[in-house]
PDB file of C-alpha atoms in Angstrom:
ATOM      1  CA  MET V  22      19.485  18.655  -8.778  1.00  0.00           C
ATOM      2  CA  GLU V  23      16.490  17.795  -6.628  1.00  0.00           C
ATOM      3  CA  ILE V  24      14.055  18.067  -9.528  1.00  0.00           C
ATOM      4  CA  TYR V  25      16.110  15.611 -11.603  1.00  0.00           C
ATOM      5  CA  LEU V  26      16.184  13.126  -8.740  1.00  0.00           C
ATOM      6  CA  PHE V  27      12.450  13.519  -8.241  1.00  0.00           C
ATOM      7  CA  VAL V  28      11.654  13.025 -11.933  1.00  0.00           C
ATOM      8  CA  LEU V  29      13.892   9.966 -12.110  1.00  0.00           C
ATOM      9  CA  LEU V  30      12.304   8.394  -9.036  1.00  0.00           C
ATOM     10  CA  ALA V  31       8.786   9.331 -10.125  1.00  0.00           C
ATOM     11  CA  VAL V  32       9.227   7.822 -13.588  1.00  0.00           C
ATOM     12  CA  ILE V  33      10.558   4.584 -12.074  1.00  0.00           C
ATOM     13  CA  ALA V  34       7.705   4.539  -9.560  1.00  0.00           C
ATOM     14  CA  ILE V  35       4.987   5.033 -12.182  1.00  0.00           C
ATOM     15  CA  ALA V  36       6.582   2.560 -14.595  1.00  0.00           C
ATOM     16  CA  SER V  37       6.868  -0.114 -11.914  1.00  0.00           C
ATOM     17  CA  ALA V  38       3.290   0.552 -10.792  1.00  0.00           C
ATOM     18  CA  LEU V  39       2.055   0.060 -14.350  1.00  0.00           C
ATOM     19  CA  GLY V  40       4.272  -3.012 -14.634  1.00  0.00           C
ATOM     20  CA  MET V  41       2.728  -4.413 -11.477  1.00  0.00           C
ATOM     21  CA  VAL V  42      -0.847  -3.964 -12.698  1.00  0.00           C
ATOM     22  CA  LEU V  43      -0.184  -5.186 -16.251  1.00  0.00           C
ATOM     23  CA  ASN V  44       1.942  -8.230 -15.443  1.00  0.00           C
ATOM     24  CA  LYS V  45       0.643 -11.726 -16.021  1.00  0.00           C
ATOM     25  CA  SER V  46       2.993 -13.360 -13.537  1.00  0.00           C
ATOM     26  CA  THR V  47       2.142 -12.822  -9.882  1.00  0.00           C
ATOM     27  CA  VAL V  48       5.775 -13.086  -8.780  1.00  0.00           C
ATOM     28  CA  ASN V  49       6.811 -10.417 -11.272  1.00  0.00           C
ATOM     29  CA  SER V  50       4.013  -8.191  -9.976  1.00  0.00           C
ATOM     30  CA  ALA V  51       5.322  -8.578  -6.442  1.00  0.00           C
ATOM     31  CA  LEU V  52       8.886  -7.731  -7.522  1.00  0.00           C
ATOM     32  CA  MET V  53       7.608  -4.668  -9.410  1.00  0.00           C
ATOM     33  CA  LEU V  54       5.862  -3.581  -6.225  1.00  0.00           C
ATOM     34  CA  VAL V  55       9.189  -3.901  -4.371  1.00  0.00           C
ATOM     35  CA  ILE V  56      10.781  -1.527  -6.910  1.00  0.00           C
ATOM     36  CA  ASN V  57       7.856   0.846  -6.457  1.00  0.00           C
ATOM     37  CA  LEU V  58       8.220   0.839  -2.667  1.00  0.00           C
ATOM     38  CA  VAL V  59      11.977   1.435  -2.816  1.00  0.00           C
ATOM     39  CA  THR V  60      11.564   4.418  -5.160  1.00  0.00           C
ATOM     40  CA  LEU V  61       8.867   5.804  -2.858  1.00  0.00           C
ATOM     41  CA  SER V  62      11.372   5.507  -0.034  1.00  0.00           C
ATOM     42  CA  GLY V  63      13.774   7.609  -2.095  1.00  0.00           C
ATOM     43  CA  ILE V  64      11.048  10.221  -2.499  1.00  0.00           C
ATOM     44  CA  TYR V  65      10.575  10.236   1.286  1.00  0.00           C
ATOM     45  CA  LEU V  66      14.283  11.013   1.552  1.00  0.00           C
ATOM     46  CA  LEU V  67      13.779  13.974  -0.788  1.00  0.00           C
ATOM     47  CA  LEU V  68      11.092  15.181   1.630  1.00  0.00           C
ATOM     48  CA  ASN V  69      13.527  14.961   4.591  1.00  0.00           C
ATOM     49  CA  ALA V  70      11.667  12.034   6.151  1.00  0.00           C
ATOM     50  CA  GLN V  71      14.717   9.873   6.785  1.00  0.00           C
ATOM     51  CA  PHE V  72      13.163   7.726   9.501  1.00  0.00           C
ATOM     52  CA  LEU V  73      10.124   6.833   7.413  1.00  0.00           C
ATOM     53  CA  ALA V  74      12.306   6.110   4.382  1.00  0.00           C
ATOM     54  CA  LEU V  75      14.183   3.499   6.424  1.00  0.00           C
ATOM     55  CA  ILE V  76      10.976   2.103   7.890  1.00  0.00           C
ATOM     56  CA  GLN V  77       9.452   1.921   4.419  1.00  0.00           C
ATOM     57  CA  ILE V  78      12.310  -0.283   3.192  1.00  0.00           C
ATOM     58  CA  LEU V  79      12.424  -2.399   6.362  1.00  0.00           C
ATOM     59  CA  VAL V  80       8.702  -2.965   6.849  1.00  0.00           C
ATOM     60  CA  TYR V  81       7.204  -2.669   3.376  1.00  0.00           C
ATOM     61  CA  ALA V  82       9.881  -3.728   0.918  1.00  0.00           C
ATOM     62  CA  GLY V  83      11.297  -6.179   3.454  1.00  0.00           C
ATOM     63  CA  ALA V  84       8.763  -7.789   5.729  1.00  0.00           C
ATOM     64  CA  ILE V  85       5.438  -7.354   3.919  1.00  0.00           C
ATOM     65  CA  MET V  86       6.754  -8.220   0.466  1.00  0.00           C
ATOM     66  CA  VAL V  87       8.528 -11.311   1.802  1.00  0.00           C
ATOM     67  CA  LEU V  88       5.161 -12.329   3.239  1.00  0.00           C
ATOM     68  CA  PHE V  89       3.541 -11.789  -0.163  1.00  0.00           C
ATOM     69  CA  LEU V  90       6.215 -13.824  -1.925  1.00  0.00           C
ATOM     70  CA  PHE V  91       5.872 -16.607   0.641  1.00  0.00           C
ATOM     71  CA  VAL V  92       2.123 -16.770   0.059  1.00  0.00           C
ATOM     72  CA  ILE V  93       2.614 -16.785  -3.721  1.00  0.00           C
ATOM     73  CA  MET V  94       5.120 -19.608  -3.332  1.00  0.00           C
ATOM     74  CA  LEU V  95       2.820 -21.483  -0.942  1.00  0.00           C
ATOM     75  CA  LEU V  96      -0.232 -21.258  -3.179  1.00  0.00           C
ATOM     76  CA  ASN V  97       1.698 -21.990  -6.397  1.00  0.00           C
ATOM     77  CA  VAL V  98      -0.449 -19.577  -8.396  1.00  0.00           C
ATOM     78  CA  ASP V  99      -0.392 -20.062 -12.156  1.00  0.00           C
ATOM     79  CA  ASP V 100       0.223 -17.164 -14.479  1.00  0.00           C
ATOM     80  CA  GLU V 101      -2.924 -15.663 -15.887  1.00  0.00           C
ATOM     81  CA  GLN V 102      -3.651 -16.544 -19.480  1.00  0.00           C
ATOM     82  CA  SER V 103      -4.826 -13.116 -20.512  1.00  0.00           C
ATOM     83  CA  LEU V 104      -5.436  -9.889 -18.707  1.00  0.00           C
ATOM     84  CA  PHE V 105      -8.019  -8.499 -21.107  1.00  0.00           C
ATOM     85  CA  SER V 106     -10.163 -11.383 -22.240  1.00  0.00           C
ATOM     86  CA  LYS V 107     -13.831 -10.528 -22.092  1.00  0.00           C
ATOM     87  CA  PHE V 108     -16.119  -8.093 -20.270  1.00  0.00           C
ATOM     88  CA  ARG V 109     -15.047  -5.123 -22.396  1.00  0.00           C
ATOM     89  CA  LEU V 110     -17.660  -2.952 -20.717  1.00  0.00           C
ATOM     90  CA  LYS V 111     -16.217  -3.742 -17.300  1.00  0.00           C
ATOM     91  CA  TYR V 112     -12.744  -2.549 -18.306  1.00  0.00           C
ATOM     92  CA  PHE V 113     -14.172   0.562 -19.906  1.00  0.00           C
ATOM     93  CA  LEU V 114     -16.078   1.363 -16.726  1.00  0.00           C
ATOM     94  CA  SER V 115     -12.955   0.688 -14.645  1.00  0.00           C
ATOM     95  CA  PHE V 116     -10.879   3.152 -16.649  1.00  0.00           C
ATOM     96  CA  LEU V 117     -13.712   5.654 -16.541  1.00  0.00           C
ATOM     97  CA  LEU V 118     -13.935   5.397 -12.767  1.00  0.00           C
ATOM     98  CA  GLY V 119     -10.143   5.619 -12.499  1.00  0.00           C
ATOM     99  CA  SER V 120     -10.010   8.811 -14.539  1.00  0.00           C
ATOM    100  CA  VAL V 121     -12.860  10.262 -12.481  1.00  0.00           C
ATOM    101  CA  ILE V 122     -10.879   9.550  -9.286  1.00  0.00           C
ATOM    102  CA  PHE V 123      -7.750  11.070 -10.823  1.00  0.00           C
ATOM    103  CA  ALA V 124      -9.569  14.226 -11.921  1.00  0.00           C
ATOM    104  CA  GLN V 125     -11.165  14.547  -8.523  1.00  0.00           C
ATOM    105  CA  ILE V 126      -7.838  14.282  -6.698  1.00  0.00           C
ATOM    106  CA  LEU V 127      -6.200  16.766  -9.078  1.00  0.00           C
ATOM    107  CA  TYR V 128      -9.085  19.168  -8.611  1.00  0.00           C
ATOM    108  CA  SER V 129      -8.885  18.949  -4.835  1.00  0.00           C
ATOM    109  CA  ILE V 130      -5.096  19.353  -4.640  1.00  0.00           C
ATOM    110  CA  GLY V 131      -5.277  22.331  -7.002  1.00  0.00           C
ATOM    111  CA  GLY V 132      -6.933  24.358  -4.261  1.00  0.00           C
ATOM    112  CA  VAL V 133      -4.538  23.639  -1.410  1.00  0.00           C
ATOM    113  CA  THR V 134      -1.086  24.178  -2.854  1.00  0.00           C
ATOM    114  CA  ASP V 135      -1.238  27.940  -2.528  1.00  0.00           C
ATOM    115  CA  MET V 136      -2.441  27.811   1.086  1.00  0.00           C
ATOM    116  CA  LEU V 137       0.800  26.488   2.552  1.00  0.00           C
ATOM    117  CA  PRO V 138       2.300  28.380   5.472  1.00  0.00           C
ATOM    118  CA  GLN V 139       5.656  30.045   5.155  1.00  0.00           C
ATOM    119  CA  ILE V 140       8.080  27.968   7.171  1.00  0.00           C
ATOM    120  CA  SER V 141      11.662  28.599   8.044  1.00  0.00           C
ATOM    121  CA  SER V 142      14.395  26.365   6.719  1.00  0.00           C
ATOM    122  CA  ASP V 143      15.169  24.748  10.074  1.00  0.00           C
ATOM    123  CA  MET V 144      11.585  23.498  10.303  1.00  0.00           C
ATOM    124  CA  LEU V 145      12.275  21.445   7.183  1.00  0.00           C
ATOM    125  CA  GLU V 146      14.575  19.153   9.150  1.00  0.00           C
ATOM    126  CA  ILE V 147      11.827  17.336  11.000  1.00  0.00           C
ATOM    127  CA  GLY V 148      12.015  13.746   9.832  1.00  0.00           C
ATOM    128  CA  THR V 149      15.031  12.525  11.764  1.00  0.00           C
ATOM    129  CA  VAL V 150      14.804   9.565  14.127  1.00  0.00           C
ATOM    130  CA  GLU V 151      15.347  11.915  17.054  1.00  0.00           C
ATOM    131  CA  ALA V 152      12.480  14.222  16.104  1.00  0.00           C
ATOM    132  CA  VAL V 153      10.050  11.378  15.348  1.00  0.00           C
ATOM    133  CA  GLY V 154      10.935   9.448  18.484  1.00  0.00           C
ATOM    134  CA  ASP V 155      10.652  12.549  20.644  1.00  0.00           C
ATOM    135  CA  VAL V 156       7.017  13.031  19.646  1.00  0.00           C
ATOM    136  CA  LEU V 157       6.185   9.331  19.326  1.00  0.00           C
ATOM    137  CA  TYR V 158       7.150   8.420  22.886  1.00  0.00           C
ATOM    138  CA  THR V 159       5.539  11.416  24.541  1.00  0.00           C
ATOM    139  CA  ASP V 160       2.400  12.660  22.799  1.00  0.00           C
ATOM    140  CA  TYR V 161       1.524   9.453  21.005  1.00  0.00           C
ATOM    141  CA  LEU V 162       2.621   6.921  23.601  1.00  0.00           C
ATOM    142  CA  PHE V 163      -0.853   5.474  24.159  1.00  0.00           C
ATOM    143  CA  THR V 164      -1.385   5.001  20.422  1.00  0.00           C
ATOM    144  CA  PHE V 165       2.025   3.389  20.179  1.00  0.00           C
ATOM    145  CA  GLU V 166       1.136   0.864  22.867  1.00  0.00           C
ATOM    146  CA  MET V 167      -2.207   0.189  21.178  1.00  0.00           C
ATOM    147  CA  THR V 168      -0.269  -0.644  18.007  1.00  0.00           C
ATOM    148  CA  ALA V 169       1.450  -3.459  19.870  1.00  0.00           C
ATOM    149  CA  ILE V 170      -1.931  -4.913  20.828  1.00  0.00           C
ATOM    150  CA  LEU V 171      -3.121  -4.512  17.236  1.00  0.00           C
ATOM    151  CA  LEU V 172      -0.137  -6.414  15.852  1.00  0.00           C
ATOM    152  CA  THR V 173      -0.559  -9.208  18.391  1.00  0.00           C
ATOM    153  CA  ALA V 174      -4.257  -9.483  17.534  1.00  0.00           C
ATOM    154  CA  ALA V 175      -3.394  -9.558  13.826  1.00  0.00           C
ATOM    155  CA  VAL V 176      -0.906 -12.411  14.284  1.00  0.00           C
ATOM    156  CA  VAL V 177      -3.351 -14.468  16.358  1.00  0.00           C
ATOM    157  CA  GLY V 178      -6.183 -13.729  13.948  1.00  0.00           C
ATOM    158  CA  ALA V 179      -4.095 -14.686  10.926  1.00  0.00           C
ATOM    159  CA  LEU V 180      -3.170 -17.984  12.601  1.00  0.00           C
ATOM    160  CA  MET V 181      -6.831 -18.694  13.317  1.00  0.00           C
ATOM    161  CA  VAL V 182      -7.943 -17.873   9.763  1.00  0.00           C
ATOM    162  CA  ALA V 183      -5.153 -19.674   7.937  1.00  0.00           C
ATOM    163  CA  GLN V 184      -5.097 -22.759  10.156  1.00  0.00           C
ATOM    164  CA  TYR V 185      -6.013 -25.862   8.219  1.00  0.00           C
ATOM    165  CA  GLN V 186      -8.330 -27.320  10.816  1.00  0.00           C
ATOM    166  CA  VAL V 187      -9.213 -25.633  14.063  1.00  0.00           C
ATOM    167  CA  LYS V 188      -8.821 -28.232  16.749  1.00  0.00           C
ATOM    168  CA  LYS V 189     -11.795 -28.894  18.919  1.00  0.00           C
ATOM    169  CA  ASP V 190     -10.794 -28.776  22.546  1.00  0.00           C
ATOM    170  CA  GLU V 191     -13.345 -31.349  23.653  1.00  0.00           C
ATOM    171  CA  ASP V 192     -10.608 -33.664  24.850  1.00  0.00           C
ATOM    172  CA  SER V 193      -9.061 -31.177  27.179  1.00  0.00           C
ATOM    173  CA  GLU V 194     -10.473 -31.151  30.633  1.00  0.00           C
ATOM    174  CA  VAL V 195     -11.318 -27.688  31.766  1.00  0.00           C
TER     175      VAL V 195
ATOM    176  CA  MET J  22      12.976  22.231  -2.549  1.00  0.00           C
ATOM    177  CA  ILE J  23      10.542  21.632  -5.372  1.00  0.00           C
ATOM    178  CA  GLY J  24       6.854  22.421  -5.026  1.00  0.00           C
ATOM    179  CA  ILE J  25       4.375  20.287  -3.186  1.00  0.00           C
ATOM    180  CA  ASP J  26       2.155  19.826  -6.247  1.00  0.00           C
ATOM    181  CA  TRP J  27       4.740  17.535  -7.856  1.00  0.00           C
ATOM    182  CA  TYR J  28       4.555  15.151  -4.930  1.00  0.00           C
ATOM    183  CA  LEU J  29       0.756  15.346  -4.804  1.00  0.00           C
ATOM    184  CA  ALA J  30       0.510  14.683  -8.538  1.00  0.00           C
ATOM    185  CA  LEU J  31       2.752  11.616  -8.228  1.00  0.00           C
ATOM    186  CA  SER J  32       0.632  10.405  -5.332  1.00  0.00           C
ATOM    187  CA  ALA J  33      -2.553  10.925  -7.377  1.00  0.00           C
ATOM    188  CA  ILE J  34      -1.116   8.990 -10.324  1.00  0.00           C
ATOM    189  CA  LEU J  35      -0.041   6.074  -8.120  1.00  0.00           C
ATOM    190  CA  PHE J  36      -3.426   6.026  -6.360  1.00  0.00           C
ATOM    191  CA  THR J  37      -5.244   5.962  -9.697  1.00  0.00           C
ATOM    192  CA  ILE J  38      -3.091   3.147 -11.061  1.00  0.00           C
ATOM    193  CA  GLY J  39      -3.796   1.197  -7.884  1.00  0.00           C
ATOM    194  CA  ALA J  40      -7.537   1.834  -8.108  1.00  0.00           C
ATOM    195  CA  ILE J  41      -7.693   0.746 -11.754  1.00  0.00           C
ATOM    196  CA  GLY J  42      -5.634  -2.320 -10.848  1.00  0.00           C
ATOM    197  CA  VAL J  43      -8.096  -3.266  -8.113  1.00  0.00           C
ATOM    198  CA  LEU J  44     -10.936  -2.965 -10.618  1.00  0.00           C
ATOM    199  CA  ILE J  45      -9.463  -4.829 -13.584  1.00  0.00           C
ATOM    200  CA  ARG J  46      -7.384  -7.613 -12.035  1.00  0.00           C
ATOM    201  CA  ARG J  47      -8.902 -10.965 -11.050  1.00  0.00           C
ATOM    202  CA  ASN J  48      -5.978 -12.406  -9.109  1.00  0.00           C
ATOM    203  CA  ALA J  49      -6.690 -11.778  -5.442  1.00  0.00           C
ATOM    204  CA  ILE J  50      -3.009 -11.391  -4.532  1.00  0.00           C
ATOM    205  CA  VAL J  51      -2.443  -8.748  -7.213  1.00  0.00           C
ATOM    206  CA  VAL J  52      -5.611  -6.936  -6.090  1.00  0.00           C
ATOM    207  CA  PHE J  53      -4.202  -6.926  -2.583  1.00  0.00           C
ATOM    208  CA  MET J  54      -0.868  -5.551  -3.798  1.00  0.00           C
ATOM    209  CA  CYS J  55      -2.744  -2.774  -5.606  1.00  0.00           C
ATOM    210  CA  VAL J  56      -4.435  -1.902  -2.308  1.00  0.00           C
ATOM    211  CA  GLU J  57      -1.001  -1.700  -0.680  1.00  0.00           C
ATOM    212  CA  MET J  58       0.117   0.673  -3.409  1.00  0.00           C
ATOM    213  CA  MET J  59      -2.916   2.900  -2.822  1.00  0.00           C
ATOM    214  CA  LEU J  60      -2.014   2.985   0.878  1.00  0.00           C
ATOM    215  CA  ASN J  61       1.495   4.064  -0.097  1.00  0.00           C
ATOM    216  CA  ALA J  62       0.183   6.837  -2.322  1.00  0.00           C
ATOM    217  CA  VAL J  63      -1.796   8.243   0.594  1.00  0.00           C
ATOM    218  CA  ASN J  64       1.288   7.939   2.815  1.00  0.00           C
ATOM    219  CA  LEU J  65       3.205  10.008   0.274  1.00  0.00           C
ATOM    220  CA  THR J  66       0.516  12.695   0.472  1.00  0.00           C
ATOM    221  CA  LEU J  67       0.716  12.739   4.265  1.00  0.00           C
ATOM    222  CA  ILE J  68       4.505  12.982   4.281  1.00  0.00           C
ATOM    223  CA  SER J  69       4.599  15.771   1.702  1.00  0.00           C
ATOM    224  CA  PHE J  70       2.044  17.826   3.613  1.00  0.00           C
ATOM    225  CA  SER J  71       3.942  17.111   6.829  1.00  0.00           C
ATOM    226  CA  ALA J  72       7.195  18.295   5.279  1.00  0.00           C
ATOM    227  CA  PHE J  73       5.735  21.409   3.726  1.00  0.00           C
ATOM    228  CA  HIS J  74       3.899  22.399   6.915  1.00  0.00           C
ATOM    229  CA  GLY J  75       6.938  21.722   9.102  1.00  0.00           C
ATOM    230  CA  ASP J  76       4.730  19.577  11.343  1.00  0.00           C
ATOM    231  CA  ILE J  77       5.829  16.124  12.481  1.00  0.00           C
ATOM    232  CA  ALA J  78       2.304  14.833  13.163  1.00  0.00           C
ATOM    233  CA  GLY J  79       1.812  13.724   9.561  1.00  0.00           C
ATOM    234  CA  GLN J  80       4.869  11.494   9.746  1.00  0.00           C
ATOM    235  CA  ILE J  81       3.650   9.992  13.023  1.00  0.00           C
ATOM    236  CA  LEU J  82       0.365   9.195  11.273  1.00  0.00           C
ATOM    237  CA  VAL J  83       2.298   7.514   8.450  1.00  0.00           C
ATOM    238  CA  PHE J  84       4.180   5.447  11.041  1.00  0.00           C
ATOM    239  CA  PHE J  85       0.911   4.158  12.493  1.00  0.00           C
ATOM    240  CA  SER J  86      -0.489   3.666   9.004  1.00  0.00           C
ATOM    241  CA  LEU J  87       2.538   1.475   8.233  1.00  0.00           C
ATOM    242  CA  SER J  88       1.938  -0.705  11.282  1.00  0.00           C
ATOM    243  CA  VAL J  89      -1.766  -1.015  10.462  1.00  0.00           C
ATOM    244  CA  ALA J  90      -0.787  -1.908   6.886  1.00  0.00           C
ATOM    245  CA  ALA J  91       1.465  -4.673   8.230  1.00  0.00           C
ATOM    246  CA  ALA J  92      -1.381  -6.087  10.328  1.00  0.00           C
ATOM    247  CA  GLU J  93      -3.775  -5.761   7.402  1.00  0.00           C
ATOM    248  CA  ALA J  94      -1.364  -7.565   5.064  1.00  0.00           C
ATOM    249  CA  VAL J  95      -1.027 -10.480   7.497  1.00  0.00           C
ATOM    250  CA  VAL J  96      -4.788 -10.898   7.952  1.00  0.00           C
ATOM    251  CA  GLY J  97      -5.529 -10.341   4.254  1.00  0.00           C
ATOM    252  CA  LEU J  98      -3.030 -12.952   3.139  1.00  0.00           C
ATOM    253  CA  ALA J  99      -4.480 -15.398   5.677  1.00  0.00           C
ATOM    254  CA  ILE J 100      -7.918 -14.783   4.165  1.00  0.00           C
ATOM    255  CA  ILE J 101      -6.472 -15.359   0.670  1.00  0.00           C
ATOM    256  CA  ILE J 102      -5.023 -18.677   1.882  1.00  0.00           C
ATOM    257  CA  ALA J 103      -8.444 -19.639   3.281  1.00  0.00           C
ATOM    258  CA  ILE J 104     -10.091 -18.707  -0.061  1.00  0.00           C
ATOM    259  CA  PHE J 105      -7.519 -20.811  -1.895  1.00  0.00           C
ATOM    260  CA  ARG J 106      -8.320 -23.796   0.335  1.00  0.00           C
ATOM    261  CA  ASN J 107     -12.003 -23.583  -0.511  1.00  0.00           C
ATOM    262  CA  ASN J 108     -11.776 -22.776  -4.221  1.00  0.00           C
ATOM    263  CA  LEU J 109      -8.296 -24.061  -5.230  1.00  0.00           C
ATOM    264  CA  SER J 110      -7.890 -20.735  -6.995  1.00  0.00           C
ATOM    265  CA  VAL J 111      -7.229 -17.107  -6.135  1.00  0.00           C
ATOM    266  CA  ASP J 112      -9.536 -15.868  -8.896  1.00  0.00           C
ATOM    267  CA  ILE J 113     -11.892 -13.465  -7.164  1.00  0.00           C
ATOM    268  CA  THR J 114     -14.586 -13.917  -9.822  1.00  0.00           C
ATOM    269  CA  LYS J 115     -14.996 -17.477  -8.508  1.00  0.00           C
ATOM    270  CA  VAL J 116     -15.743 -16.244  -5.003  1.00  0.00           C
ATOM    271  CA  ASN J 117     -19.444 -15.752  -5.651  1.00  0.00           C
ATOM    272  CA  LEU J 118     -21.152 -17.470  -2.755  1.00  0.00           C
ATOM    273  CA  LEU J 119     -22.935 -14.324  -1.629  1.00  0.00           C
ATOM    274  CA  ARG J 120     -23.650 -13.099  -5.140  1.00  0.00           C
ATOM    275  CA  TRP J 121     -27.231 -13.020  -6.358  1.00  0.00           C
TER     276      TRP J 121
END
């Protein structure tokens, strides 16, 4: 049962990833990426990571992709005329580099899959909200608080970068 | 539970598709989405190792990776908006100010 679910989700994920890369319309690419993220969330569920599956849908497929679609709408990007126009050598080199990366990853994961520890079945149930929160708010509390600062800095930085004209504060009396 | 190599192979395939997408696409937004997909492939690797080791630390790392990805998406899209203001295009081949 689990293998069928995995194959179904994996085929959808790979197909939507290819559809994202090979799509001329930017909006369609973004929607393909949403499908990809949702299927990845299903795969997280297969791995008993329920909390991260929910977070994946909320943060990635929800918040980040809405941001992407807003930017696409704001910039009014035209569809590309052709994906493969010129620079044949560049595409050849890209695919070559991609296959080198793929072979390298496959080679490196080939050595680790037989080194896994034997774990009991109750250790498989680790991804619940209770288990994640228990570790997150004790061992990783400092990192968690630093994340808040990071997000605040990101929002302020994005406002500064995307602002049309940074106002000079010469008028204001200090 | 099926073997870990299935999950790692899926992650490798998604990472490779994302890497090739970064290399062949010219639209800056699509390049950025490909980077997000590569991040997700690595997250899948972390979660599968976490599940098969019975250790929660990998999932905590994915949680922080998600929040960093959110911050990175916000700043990256702001940079894309700034590029669009200067060039009236999101074609990254036209961003060649520092190119010799």
